[in-house]
mmCIF file of C-alpha atoms in Angstrom:
data_model
loop_
_atom_site.group_PDB
_atom_site.id
_atom_site.type_symbol
_atom_site.label_atom_id
_atom_site.label_comp_id
_atom_site.label_asym_id
_atom_site.label_seq_id
_atom_site.Cartn_x
_atom_site.Cartn_y
_atom_site.Cartn_z
ATOM 1 C CA MET A 1 4.640 31.997 -9.069
ATOM 2 C CA SER A 2 1.760 30.542 -6.786
ATOM 3 C CA LEU A 3 1.391 26.750 -5.836
ATOM 4 C CA LYS A 4 -1.349 25.092 -6.821
ATOM 5 C CA LYS A 5 -3.521 23.816 -4.690
ATOM 6 C CA PHE A 6 -4.429 20.433 -3.277
ATOM 7 C CA SER A 7 -7.705 19.693 -5.530
ATOM 8 C CA PHE A 8 -9.833 16.460 -6.357
ATOM 9 C CA ASN A 9 -12.493 15.756 -9.342
ATOM 10 C CA VAL A 10 -14.016 13.033 -10.417
ATOM 11 C CA ILE A 11 -14.257 13.015 -14.300
ATOM 12 C CA ASP A 12 -16.165 9.216 -15.459
ATOM 13 C CA LYS A 13 -18.032 6.918 -13.641
ATOM 14 C CA ASP A 14 -19.292 2.947 -14.449
ATOM 15 C CA LYS A 15 -21.925 2.300 -11.401
ATOM 16 C CA TYR A 16 -19.632 2.410 -8.238
ATOM 17 C CA SER A 17 -16.255 2.657 -9.863
ATOM 18 C CA ARG A 18 -14.733 5.965 -11.510
ATOM 19 C CA THR A 19 -11.715 8.107 -12.584
ATOM 20 C CA GLY A 20 -10.373 11.332 -11.028
ATOM 21 C CA LEU A 21 -7.637 13.104 -10.917
ATOM 22 C CA ILE A 22 -5.866 14.973 -7.859
ATOM 23 C CA GLU A 23 -4.016 17.362 -7.831
ATOM 24 C CA THR A 24 -0.826 18.838 -6.155
ATOM 25 C CA HIS A 25 1.624 21.281 -6.893
ATOM 26 C CA ARG A 26 4.384 18.614 -7.660
ATOM 27 C CA GLY A 27 2.617 17.461 -10.388
ATOM 28 C CA ASP A 28 -0.934 15.543 -10.796
ATOM 29 C CA ILE A 29 -2.161 12.194 -9.694
ATOM 30 C CA GLN A 30 -4.823 9.847 -12.060
ATOM 31 C CA THR A 31 -7.336 7.921 -10.037
ATOM 32 C CA PRO A 32 -7.682 5.137 -9.435
ATOM 33 C CA ALA A 33 -4.005 4.790 -8.359
ATOM 34 C CA PHE A 34 -1.337 2.710 -7.010
ATOM 35 C CA MET A 35 1.147 4.394 -5.121
ATOM 36 C CA PRO A 36 4.490 1.954 -4.630
ATOM 37 C CA VAL A 37 5.979 2.172 -0.440
ATOM 38 C CA GLY A 38 9.063 3.928 -0.661
ATOM 39 C CA THR A 39 8.985 2.374 3.757
ATOM 40 C CA GLN A 40 12.431 3.999 4.236
ATOM 41 C CA GLY A 41 13.224 7.148 1.794
ATOM 42 C CA THR A 42 13.194 4.408 -1.268
ATOM 43 C CA VAL A 43 10.849 2.062 -2.759
ATOM 44 C CA LYS A 44 13.689 -0.761 -2.191
ATOM 45 C CA ALA A 45 15.771 -2.368 -5.435
ATOM 46 C CA VAL A 46 14.355 0.664 -7.952
ATOM 47 C CA PHE A 47 15.928 3.902 -8.966
ATOM 48 C CA ILE A 48 13.653 6.914 -8.597
ATOM 49 C CA ASP A 49 13.762 7.455 -12.280
ATOM 50 C CA ASP A 50 12.323 4.473 -13.079
ATOM 51 C CA ILE A 51 9.839 4.276 -10.656
ATOM 52 C CA ILE A 52 9.125 7.790 -12.778
ATOM 53 C CA LYS A 53 9.264 5.620 -15.862
ATOM 54 C CA THR A 54 7.093 2.737 -15.516
ATOM 55 C CA GLY A 55 4.033 5.379 -14.888
ATOM 56 C CA SER A 56 3.885 5.948 -11.250
ATOM 57 C CA GLU A 57 2.279 9.346 -10.126
ATOM 58 C CA ILE A 58 2.607 8.850 -6.158
ATOM 59 C CA ILE A 59 4.834 7.287 -3.863
ATOM 60 C CA LEU A 60 4.473 6.554 -0.224
ATOM 61 C CA SER A 61 6.324 6.708 2.663
ATOM 62 C CA ASN A 62 6.669 5.735 6.592
ATOM 63 C CA THR A 63 6.468 8.177 9.217
ATOM 64 C CA TYR A 64 7.219 5.270 12.123
ATOM 65 C CA HIS A 65 10.797 4.314 9.852
ATOM 66 C CA LEU A 66 11.895 7.663 9.058
ATOM 67 C CA MET A 67 11.474 9.042 12.860
ATOM 68 C CA ILE A 68 13.338 5.917 13.769
ATOM 69 C CA ARG A 69 16.184 5.743 11.237
ATOM 70 C CA PRO A 70 17.467 8.958 9.665
ATOM 71 C CA GLY A 71 15.111 11.036 12.275
ATOM 72 C CA VAL A 72 13.520 13.767 10.907
ATOM 73 C CA ASP A 73 15.788 15.775 11.539
ATOM 74 C CA ARG A 74 18.236 14.729 9.433
ATOM 75 C CA ILE A 75 15.758 14.885 6.165
ATOM 76 C CA ILE A 76 14.187 18.503 7.427
ATOM 77 C CA GLN A 77 17.994 19.623 6.859
ATOM 78 C CA VAL A 78 17.859 19.364 3.486
ATOM 79 C CA GLY A 79 14.618 20.805 3.112
ATOM 80 C CA GLY A 80 12.549 17.069 3.183
ATOM 81 C CA LEU A 81 11.548 13.632 1.865
ATOM 82 C CA HIS A 82 11.894 14.975 -1.789
ATOM 83 C CA GLN A 83 15.233 16.142 -1.499
ATOM 84 C CA PHE A 84 16.723 13.761 0.388
ATOM 85 C CA MET A 85 15.613 10.973 -1.739
ATOM 86 C CA ASN A 86 15.858 13.021 -4.822
ATOM 87 C CA CYS A 87 11.750 12.445 -5.094
ATOM 88 C CA LYS A 88 10.338 14.453 -7.747
ATOM 89 C CA LEU A 89 6.528 12.851 -7.519
ATOM 90 C CA PRO A 90 4.580 13.662 -5.059
ATOM 91 C CA ILE A 91 4.542 11.847 -1.366
ATOM 92 C CA LEU A 92 1.900 10.172 0.844
ATOM 93 C CA THR A 93 3.246 10.132 4.322
ATOM 94 C CA ASP A 94 0.687 7.593 6.524
ATOM 95 C CA SER A 95 1.324 8.588 10.429
ATOM 96 C CA GLY A 96 2.206 5.464 11.756
ATOM 97 C CA GLY A 97 0.112 4.119 13.649
ATOM 98 C CA PHE A 98 -0.174 0.781 11.739
ATOM 99 C CA GLN A 99 3.635 -0.319 12.140
ATOM 100 C CA VAL A 100 3.043 0.348 15.757
ATOM 101 C CA MET A 101 0.737 -2.129 16.141
ATOM 102 C CA SER A 102 2.596 -4.347 13.815
ATOM 103 C CA LEU A 103 6.127 -4.031 14.206
ATOM 104 C CA ALA A 104 6.809 -1.590 17.793
ATOM 105 C CA LYS A 105 7.717 -3.641 21.426
ATOM 106 C CA LEU A 106 5.678 -3.614 24.252
ATOM 107 C CA ASN A 107 3.305 -0.760 22.661
ATOM 108 C CA LYS A 108 1.323 0.880 24.595
ATOM 109 C CA ILE A 109 -1.264 3.237 24.254
ATOM 110 C CA ASP A 110 -2.604 6.552 26.268
ATOM 111 C CA ARG A 111 -5.495 8.623 25.263
ATOM 112 C CA GLU A 112 -3.628 12.171 25.191
ATOM 113 C CA LYS A 113 0.011 10.675 24.806
ATOM 114 C CA GLY A 114 -0.558 8.697 22.168
ATOM 115 C CA ALA A 115 1.558 5.236 21.683
ATOM 116 C CA ILE A 116 4.445 4.579 23.616
ATOM 117 C CA PHE A 117 6.454 2.054 22.459
ATOM 118 C CA LYS A 118 9.657 0.502 22.260
ATOM 119 C CA SER A 119 11.316 1.236 18.502
ATOM 120 C CA HIS A 120 11.993 -2.468 16.365
ATOM 121 C CA VAL A 121 15.478 -1.603 16.138
ATOM 122 C CA ASP A 122 17.089 -1.017 19.259
ATOM 123 C CA GLY A 123 14.804 -0.758 22.134
ATOM 124 C CA LYS A 124 14.503 2.781 22.179
ATOM 125 C CA GLU A 125 11.326 4.202 23.728
ATOM 126 C CA PHE A 126 9.141 6.562 21.475
ATOM 127 C CA ILE A 127 5.371 8.916 21.935
ATOM 128 C CA LEU A 128 4.108 9.308 19.301
ATOM 129 C CA SER A 129 0.659 12.083 19.632
ATOM 130 C CA PRO A 130 -1.258 12.805 17.607
ATOM 131 C CA GLU A 131 0.727 16.512 17.280
ATOM 132 C CA GLU A 132 4.295 15.128 17.207
ATOM 133 C CA SER A 133 3.359 12.111 13.816
ATOM 134 C CA ILE A 134 1.550 15.978 12.459
ATOM 135 C CA ARG A 135 4.502 17.615 13.143
ATOM 136 C CA ILE A 136 7.187 14.808 11.730
ATOM 137 C CA GLN A 137 4.920 14.556 7.964
ATOM 138 C CA LYS A 138 5.025 18.370 8.439
ATOM 139 C CA GLY A 139 9.169 18.329 8.730
ATOM 140 C CA LEU A 140 8.993 15.197 5.769
ATOM 141 C CA ASN A 141 7.459 18.012 3.750
ATOM 142 C CA SER A 142 5.107 15.164 1.931
ATOM 143 C CA ASP A 143 2.008 16.246 -0.380
ATOM 144 C CA ILE A 144 -0.531 13.941 1.276
ATOM 145 C CA VAL A 145 -0.350 13.797 5.489
ATOM 146 C CA MET A 146 -2.618 10.497 7.151
ATOM 147 C CA VAL A 147 -4.085 11.597 10.754
ATOM 148 C CA MET A 148 -2.428 9.049 13.757
ATOM 149 C CA ASP A 149 -4.592 6.442 14.382
ATOM 150 C CA GLU A 150 -5.309 3.277 16.438
ATOM 151 C CA CYS A 151 -4.823 0.669 13.738
ATOM 152 C CA PRO A 152 -5.737 -2.662 15.845
ATOM 153 C CA LYS A 153 -5.548 -6.413 14.053
ATOM 154 C CA LYS A 154 -8.664 -8.346 13.380
ATOM 155 C CA ASN A 155 -10.853 -8.724 16.347
ATOM 156 C CA ASN A 156 -14.502 -9.499 16.786
ATOM 157 C CA ASP A 157 -14.698 -7.743 20.257
ATOM 158 C CA LYS A 158 -17.170 -4.905 18.557
ATOM 159 C CA LYS A 159 -16.657 -3.411 21.903
ATOM 160 C CA LEU A 160 -12.771 -3.194 22.013
ATOM 161 C CA ILE A 161 -13.677 -2.155 18.101
ATOM 162 C CA LYS A 162 -15.847 0.916 18.916
ATOM 163 C CA GLU A 163 -13.541 2.145 21.666
ATOM 164 C CA SER A 164 -10.810 2.064 18.822
ATOM 165 C CA MET A 165 -12.519 3.517 16.942
ATOM 166 C CA GLU A 166 -13.363 6.651 19.131
ATOM 167 C CA LEU A 167 -10.301 7.095 19.897
ATOM 168 C CA SER A 168 -8.963 7.689 16.568
ATOM 169 C CA ILE A 169 -11.803 10.362 16.215
ATOM 170 C CA TYR A 170 -10.232 11.722 19.416
ATOM 171 C CA TRP A 171 -7.064 11.688 17.133
ATOM 172 C CA ALA A 172 -8.023 12.753 14.190
ATOM 173 C CA GLU A 173 -9.589 15.839 15.457
ATOM 174 C CA ARG A 174 -6.129 16.516 17.261
ATOM 175 C CA SER A 175 -4.569 16.091 13.446
ATOM 176 C CA LYS A 176 -6.500 18.638 12.328
ATOM 177 C CA ASN A 177 -6.160 20.842 14.196
ATOM 178 C CA SER A 178 -2.066 20.433 14.486
ATOM 179 C CA PHE A 179 -2.451 20.724 10.934
ATOM 180 C CA GLY A 180 -3.641 23.860 10.845
ATOM 181 C CA ASN A 181 -4.847 25.622 6.930
ATOM 182 C CA ASN A 182 -2.126 24.357 4.357
ATOM 183 C CA PRO A 183 -4.411 24.752 0.717
ATOM 184 C CA HIS A 184 -1.437 23.709 -0.982
ATOM 185 C CA LYS A 185 -1.516 19.548 1.693
ATOM 186 C CA GLY A 186 -4.293 17.271 2.086
ATOM 187 C CA LEU A 187 -4.777 16.147 4.959
ATOM 188 C CA PHE A 188 -6.996 12.576 5.060
ATOM 189 C CA GLY A 189 -8.977 10.997 7.369
ATOM 190 C CA ILE A 190 -9.198 7.746 8.902
ATOM 191 C CA VAL A 191 -11.881 5.360 9.018
ATOM 192 C CA GLN A 192 -11.719 2.480 11.500
ATOM 193 C CA GLY A 193 -14.672 0.343 13.002
ATOM 194 C CA GLY A 194 -13.283 -2.962 11.849
ATOM 195 C CA LEU A 195 -15.730 -4.862 10.066
ATOM 196 C CA PHE A 196 -18.692 -3.362 11.853
ATOM 197 C CA LYS A 197 -20.627 -1.630 9.531
ATOM 198 C CA ASP A 198 -22.562 0.519 12.187
ATOM 199 C CA LEU A 199 -19.110 1.353 13.585
ATOM 200 C CA ARG A 200 -17.499 2.155 10.600
ATOM 201 C CA LYS A 201 -20.406 4.208 9.199
ATOM 202 C CA GLU A 202 -20.198 6.661 12.840
ATOM 203 C CA SER A 203 -16.997 7.006 11.930
ATOM 204 C CA ILE A 204 -17.142 7.607 9.075
ATOM 205 C CA LYS A 205 -19.471 10.316 9.909
ATOM 206 C CA LYS A 206 -17.655 12.089 12.672
ATOM 207 C CA LEU A 207 -15.163 12.328 9.918
ATOM 208 C CA ILE A 208 -17.173 14.321 7.456
ATOM 209 C CA GLU A 209 -17.773 16.658 10.723
ATOM 210 C CA ILE A 210 -14.298 17.328 10.957
ATOM 211 C CA GLU A 211 -13.894 17.995 7.253
ATOM 212 C CA PHE A 212 -10.847 16.347 5.490
ATOM 213 C CA ASP A 213 -9.411 16.562 1.697
ATOM 214 C CA GLY A 214 -9.585 12.995 1.240
ATOM 215 C CA TYR A 215 -10.515 9.605 3.742
ATOM 216 C CA ALA A 216 -8.674 6.667 3.687
ATOM 217 C CA LEU A 217 -9.642 3.571 5.131
ATOM 218 C CA GLY A 218 -8.027 1.694 8.071
ATOM 219 C CA GLY A 219 -8.445 -1.170 9.854
ATOM 220 C CA LEU A 220 -8.470 -3.983 6.504
ATOM 221 C CA ALA A 221 -5.983 -6.100 5.402
ATOM 222 C CA VAL A 222 -5.166 -6.728 8.955
ATOM 223 C CA GLY A 223 -6.291 -9.883 8.765
ATOM 224 C CA GLU A 224 -9.281 -10.211 7.392
ATOM 225 C CA THR A 225 -10.884 -12.585 4.082
ATOM 226 C CA GLN A 226 -11.408 -10.895 0.990
ATOM 227 C CA ASN A 227 -14.892 -10.942 0.917
ATOM 228 C CA GLU A 228 -14.844 -9.808 4.235
ATOM 229 C CA MET A 229 -12.905 -6.590 2.868
ATOM 230 C CA PHE A 230 -15.383 -6.212 -0.093
ATOM 231 C CA GLU A 231 -18.420 -6.151 2.385
ATOM 232 C CA VAL A 232 -16.430 -3.698 4.264
ATOM 233 C CA LEU A 233 -16.859 -1.656 0.884
ATOM 234 C CA ASP A 234 -20.299 -2.937 0.416
ATOM 235 C CA ASP A 235 -21.686 -1.255 3.231
ATOM 236 C CA ILE A 236 -19.571 1.835 2.836
ATOM 237 C CA LYS A 237 -19.296 2.934 -0.255
ATOM 238 C CA LYS A 238 -22.948 4.880 0.247
ATOM 239 C CA TYR A 239 -21.556 7.049 3.062
ATOM 240 C CA LEU A 240 -18.815 8.500 1.614
ATOM 241 C CA PRO A 241 -18.620 11.716 0.074
ATOM 242 C CA GLU A 242 -18.763 11.559 -3.661
ATOM 243 C CA ASN A 243 -16.473 14.401 -4.013
ATOM 244 C CA LYS A 244 -13.241 13.409 -1.633
ATOM 245 C CA PRO A 245 -10.554 10.254 -3.294
ATOM 246 C CA ARG A 246 -10.841 6.988 -1.308
ATOM 247 C CA TYR A 247 -8.194 5.155 -0.386
ATOM 248 C CA LEU A 248 -8.010 1.288 0.825
ATOM 249 C CA MET A 249 -4.878 1.604 3.214
ATOM 250 C CA GLY A 250 -2.321 -1.040 2.443
ATOM 251 C CA VAL A 251 -4.480 -2.739 0.224
ATOM 252 C CA GLY A 252 -3.513 -5.284 -2.220
ATOM 253 C CA THR A 253 -2.777 -7.666 -4.355
ATOM 254 C CA PRO A 254 -4.471 -7.926 -8.088
ATOM 255 C CA SER A 255 -7.678 -9.082 -7.547
ATOM 256 C CA ASP A 256 -8.175 -6.818 -4.228
ATOM 257 C CA ILE A 257 -7.599 -3.752 -6.199
ATOM 258 C CA LEU A 258 -10.127 -4.867 -8.804
ATOM 259 C CA GLY A 259 -12.937 -5.463 -6.260
ATOM 260 C CA ALA A 260 -11.829 -2.444 -4.095
ATOM 261 C CA VAL A 261 -11.873 -0.401 -7.313
ATOM 262 C CA LYS A 262 -15.179 -2.130 -8.634
ATOM 263 C CA ARG A 263 -16.759 0.060 -4.853
ATOM 264 C CA GLY A 264 -15.531 2.716 -6.250
ATOM 265 C CA ILE A 265 -11.817 2.924 -4.399
ATOM 266 C CA ASP A 266 -9.207 5.896 -5.685
ATOM 267 C CA MET A 267 -6.154 4.897 -4.480
ATOM 268 C CA PHE A 268 -3.872 1.924 -3.241
ATOM 269 C CA ASP A 269 -0.662 0.960 -1.386
ATOM 270 C CA CYS A 270 0.943 -2.298 -1.015
ATOM 271 C CA VAL A 271 4.925 -2.968 -0.648
ATOM 272 C CA LEU A 272 3.347 -6.948 -1.667
ATOM 273 C CA PRO A 273 4.746 -5.482 -5.971
ATOM 274 C CA THR A 274 8.286 -4.963 -4.278
ATOM 275 C CA ARG A 275 8.100 -7.239 -1.541
ATOM 276 C CA SER A 276 7.324 -10.404 -3.937
ATOM 277 C CA GLY A 277 9.898 -9.167 -6.549
ATOM 278 C CA ARG A 278 12.407 -9.241 -4.130
ATOM 279 C CA THR A 279 11.522 -13.297 -3.693
ATOM 280 C CA GLY A 280 10.950 -14.617 -7.231
ATOM 281 C CA LEU A 281 7.199 -13.551 -7.146
ATOM 282 C CA ALA A 282 6.085 -12.396 -10.339
ATOM 283 C CA PHE A 283 2.799 -10.972 -11.109
ATOM 284 C CA THR A 284 1.930 -11.310 -14.898
ATOM 285 C CA TRP A 285 -1.409 -10.563 -17.291
ATOM 286 C CA GLU A 286 -1.966 -14.180 -16.542
ATOM 287 C CA GLY A 287 -1.421 -14.919 -12.220
ATOM 288 C CA ARG A 288 1.504 -15.547 -10.475
ATOM 289 C CA ILE A 289 5.109 -16.842 -11.675
ATOM 290 C CA ASN A 290 7.059 -18.518 -8.787
ATOM 291 C CA ILE A 291 10.224 -17.779 -10.621
ATOM 292 C CA LYS A 292 12.418 -20.560 -7.786
ATOM 293 C CA ASN A 293 10.986 -23.008 -9.638
ATOM 294 C CA SER A 294 13.107 -25.998 -11.314
ATOM 295 C CA LYS A 295 10.517 -26.300 -14.216
ATOM 296 C CA TYR A 296 11.472 -22.293 -15.534
ATOM 297 C CA GLN A 297 15.095 -23.387 -16.313
ATOM 298 C CA LYS A 298 14.149 -24.302 -19.960
ATOM 299 C CA ASP A 299 12.297 -21.460 -19.899
ATOM 300 C CA ASN A 300 13.279 -19.473 -22.408
ATOM 301 C CA LEU A 301 10.250 -16.878 -22.982
ATOM 302 C CA PRO A 302 10.293 -13.450 -21.063
ATOM 303 C CA LEU A 303 7.217 -12.751 -18.082
ATOM 304 C CA ASP A 304 5.527 -10.671 -20.542
ATOM 305 C CA LYS A 305 6.073 -11.177 -23.743
ATOM 306 C CA ASN A 306 4.387 -7.197 -24.640
ATOM 307 C CA CYS A 307 6.426 -5.464 -22.377
ATOM 308 C CA THR A 308 8.267 -2.644 -23.705
ATOM 309 C CA ASN A 309 9.203 -0.617 -21.313
ATOM 310 C CA PHE A 310 12.885 -1.654 -19.962
ATOM 311 C CA ASN A 311 13.349 -4.061 -22.574
ATOM 312 C CA LEU A 312 12.361 -6.241 -19.532
ATOM 313 C CA LYS A 313 11.120 -8.759 -22.382
ATOM 314 C CA ASN A 314 14.389 -9.668 -23.287
ATOM 315 C CA TYR A 315 15.518 -11.332 -19.928
ATOM 316 C CA SER A 316 13.876 -15.245 -20.063
ATOM 317 C CA LYS A 317 13.121 -16.893 -17.847
ATOM 318 C CA ASN A 318 15.098 -18.873 -17.393
ATOM 319 C CA TYR A 319 17.519 -16.568 -17.266
ATOM 320 C CA LEU A 320 16.056 -14.813 -14.079
ATOM 321 C CA ASN A 321 16.001 -18.339 -12.272
ATOM 322 C CA HIS A 322 19.368 -19.055 -12.452
ATOM 323 C CA LEU A 323 19.561 -15.377 -10.805
ATOM 324 C CA PHE A 324 17.515 -15.796 -7.802
ATOM 325 C CA ASN A 325 19.010 -18.960 -7.548
ATOM 326 C CA THR A 326 22.485 -17.715 -7.632
ATOM 327 C CA ASN A 327 21.119 -14.690 -5.073
ATOM 328 C CA GLU A 328 22.411 -12.943 -7.629
ATOM 329 C CA ILE A 329 21.048 -8.497 -6.656
ATOM 330 C CA LEU A 330 20.004 -8.023 -10.466
ATOM 331 C CA ALA A 331 17.398 -10.745 -9.545
ATOM 332 C CA SER A 332 15.513 -8.641 -6.833
ATOM 333 C CA MET A 333 16.190 -5.228 -9.493
ATOM 334 C CA ILE A 334 14.225 -6.913 -12.351
ATOM 335 C CA LEU A 335 11.365 -8.600 -11.230
ATOM 336 C CA THR A 336 10.721 -5.699 -8.707
ATOM 337 C CA LEU A 337 11.036 -3.219 -11.811
ATOM 338 C CA HIS A 338 9.138 -5.689 -13.845
ATOM 339 C CA ASN A 339 5.879 -6.433 -11.288
ATOM 340 C CA ILE A 340 5.516 -1.810 -10.595
ATOM 341 C CA ASN A 341 5.742 -2.293 -14.057
ATOM 342 C CA PHE A 342 2.687 -4.862 -14.354
ATOM 343 C CA TYR A 343 1.038 -2.595 -11.409
ATOM 344 C CA GLN A 344 0.805 0.239 -13.266
ATOM 345 C CA GLU A 345 -0.365 -1.263 -17.119
ATOM 346 C CA LEU A 346 -3.392 -3.232 -14.321
ATOM 347 C CA MET A 347 -4.322 0.688 -13.384
ATOM 348 C CA LYS A 348 -4.101 2.507 -16.840
ATOM 349 C CA SER A 349 -6.174 -0.144 -18.319
ATOM 350 C CA ILE A 350 -8.091 -0.250 -15.054
ATOM 351 C CA ARG A 351 -8.536 4.036 -16.081
ATOM 352 C CA SER A 352 -9.664 3.027 -19.485
ATOM 353 C CA ASN A 353 -11.997 0.506 -19.191
ATOM 354 C CA ILE A 354 -14.165 2.697 -16.770
ATOM 355 C CA LYS A 355 -13.429 5.653 -19.115
ATOM 356 C CA LYS A 356 -15.157 3.123 -22.049
ATOM 357 C CA GLY A 357 -17.971 2.223 -19.528
ATOM 358 C CA THR A 358 -16.527 -2.087 -19.790
ATOM 359 C CA PHE A 359 -14.637 -1.760 -15.911
ATOM 360 C CA ASN A 360 -17.287 -4.680 -15.386
ATOM 361 C CA LYS A 361 -16.679 -6.680 -17.955
ATOM 362 C CA PHE A 362 -12.582 -6.090 -17.774
ATOM 363 C CA HIS A 363 -13.241 -7.008 -13.406
ATOM 364 C CA ASP A 364 -15.083 -10.261 -14.551
ATOM 365 C CA HIS A 365 -12.801 -11.109 -16.741
ATOM 366 C CA TYR A 366 -9.232 -11.015 -14.745
ATOM 367 C CA ILE A 367 -10.822 -11.030 -11.072
ATOM 368 C CA ASN A 368 -10.128 -14.556 -10.570
ATOM 369 C CA LYS A 369 -7.167 -14.841 -13.526
ATOM 370 C CA LEU A 370 -4.950 -12.066 -11.302
ATOM 371 C CA TRP A 371 -5.817 -14.313 -7.337
ATOM 372 C CA TYR A 372 -3.710 -14.490 -5.375
ATOM 373 C CA PHE A 373 -2.511 -17.553 -3.372
ATOM 374 C CA LEU A 374 0.080 -18.307 -1.759
ATOM 375 C CA ASN A 375 2.966 -20.587 -2.817
ATOM 376 C CA ILE A 376 2.877 -23.202 -0.496
ATOM 377 C CA ASP A 377 6.640 -24.256 -1.121
ATOM 378 C CA TYR A 378 7.797 -20.565 -0.735
ATOM 379 C CA PHE A 379 5.344 -19.996 2.745
ATOM 380 C CA LEU A 380 6.308 -22.667 4.689
ATOM 381 C CA LYS A 381 10.270 -22.362 3.586
ATOM 382 C CA ASN A 382 10.325 -18.233 3.879
ATOM 383 C CA THR A 383 8.422 -18.627 7.101
ATOM 384 C CA ILE A 384 11.050 -21.670 8.682
ATOM 385 C CA ARG A 385 13.956 -20.198 7.370
ATOM 386 C CA THR A 386 12.842 -16.732 9.268
ATOM 387 C CA ILE A 387 12.757 -18.667 11.958
ATOM 388 C CA VAL A 388 15.605 -20.699 12.455
ATOM 389 C CA GLY A 389 18.357 -18.794 10.677
ATOM 390 C CA PRO A 390 21.374 -20.317 10.031
ATOM 391 C CA LEU A 391 19.437 -23.360 9.501
ATOM 392 C CA ALA A 392 17.993 -22.486 6.980
ATOM 393 C CA GLN A 393 20.101 -24.739 4.309
ATOM 394 C CA LEU A 394 18.477 -27.859 5.706
ATOM 395 C CA VAL A 395 15.341 -26.145 5.240
ATOM 396 C CA GLU A 396 16.246 -25.915 1.668
ATOM 397 C CA GLN A 397 16.651 -29.642 0.982
ATOM 398 C CA PHE A 398 13.244 -30.462 2.730
ATOM 399 C CA PRO A 399 10.610 -31.217 -0.108
ATOM 400 C CA PHE A 400 7.792 -29.321 0.727
ATOM 401 C CA LYS A 401 5.504 -29.660 -2.320
ATOM 402 C CA GLU A 402 5.083 -26.720 -4.872
ATOM 403 C CA TRP A 403 2.278 -25.794 -6.605
ATOM 404 C CA VAL A 404 3.413 -24.287 -9.360
#
């Protein structure tokens, strides 16, 4: 039996927002789609079968993390990442460029050699070239492969951003040459250019000339405001190919997703629902909840009384507050699953409203309600806890004002 070829088709449109279908030989992906992040071969605190039951149709894993631990050779031994982590879903792997920027120690960029860096785990030196990134992703046997790019931090130095964008184009071409021809997998180019419209347009033009199966937007969610991100999407939405999926990397909050879908984006990934779930933050249709807040000790209602999946509505806020305040593992499991389930409910509602031609009304109703802002108590305590380590108990006793 021959494998299904990678393909994408737009199905419905409501102004710039659109639904579509990505077909892979491991399964179809309805877009707009949110990809839970399985950083190191696992979506933290959740079984892969439960990920599937939330309606997730694709997950993301990280080349950088997997090349460091356990190493691609161990994964190749069992036939690839799907077998290694017992995952039946399609998998997208990133190239490692973002993690080199954000995690690696003493990283150095060499145009020909690639990224030279020391592991954040043990200080071991690695060289990640475009060819090596593609070799690793081929070994992982992922379904959607990302080109190697340089992902600079937010910077207003246009000359620096232009040089970085041009390097990413050079590496994209090398990545494509290394990838070769495989009609059963998708290779995505990554648009760079910071907040500069002309650089973004130039990047798109050159990537289209190389020709990819999809186009990702990199260099966002790196410190810019939401409005700045939306301005970039507004600037470039007319220039991205209509017949290829558009992926906004590392984004984001529910309101980020709503605003990006309005501007034509098809795919998203972010650690927010899982990381927040492990630290006591829940996403609901009424906004965000910090379940550690003492006011929930007398709240015997569920996070979402209308949620029927996994019997999540059987757990009260009172009980979840207790689990988090006693550091029970079940707390992270329940809230992570709740958050992923909420994100997939959001994506399903987005697709439904685009199909009905009512997305703009849906967007306007929820864009502010689902706005994510940090609880100052949560933010300050967790930041200081990270810094002071053993003195964390003193941090807990300090009376920061709680916003929720």
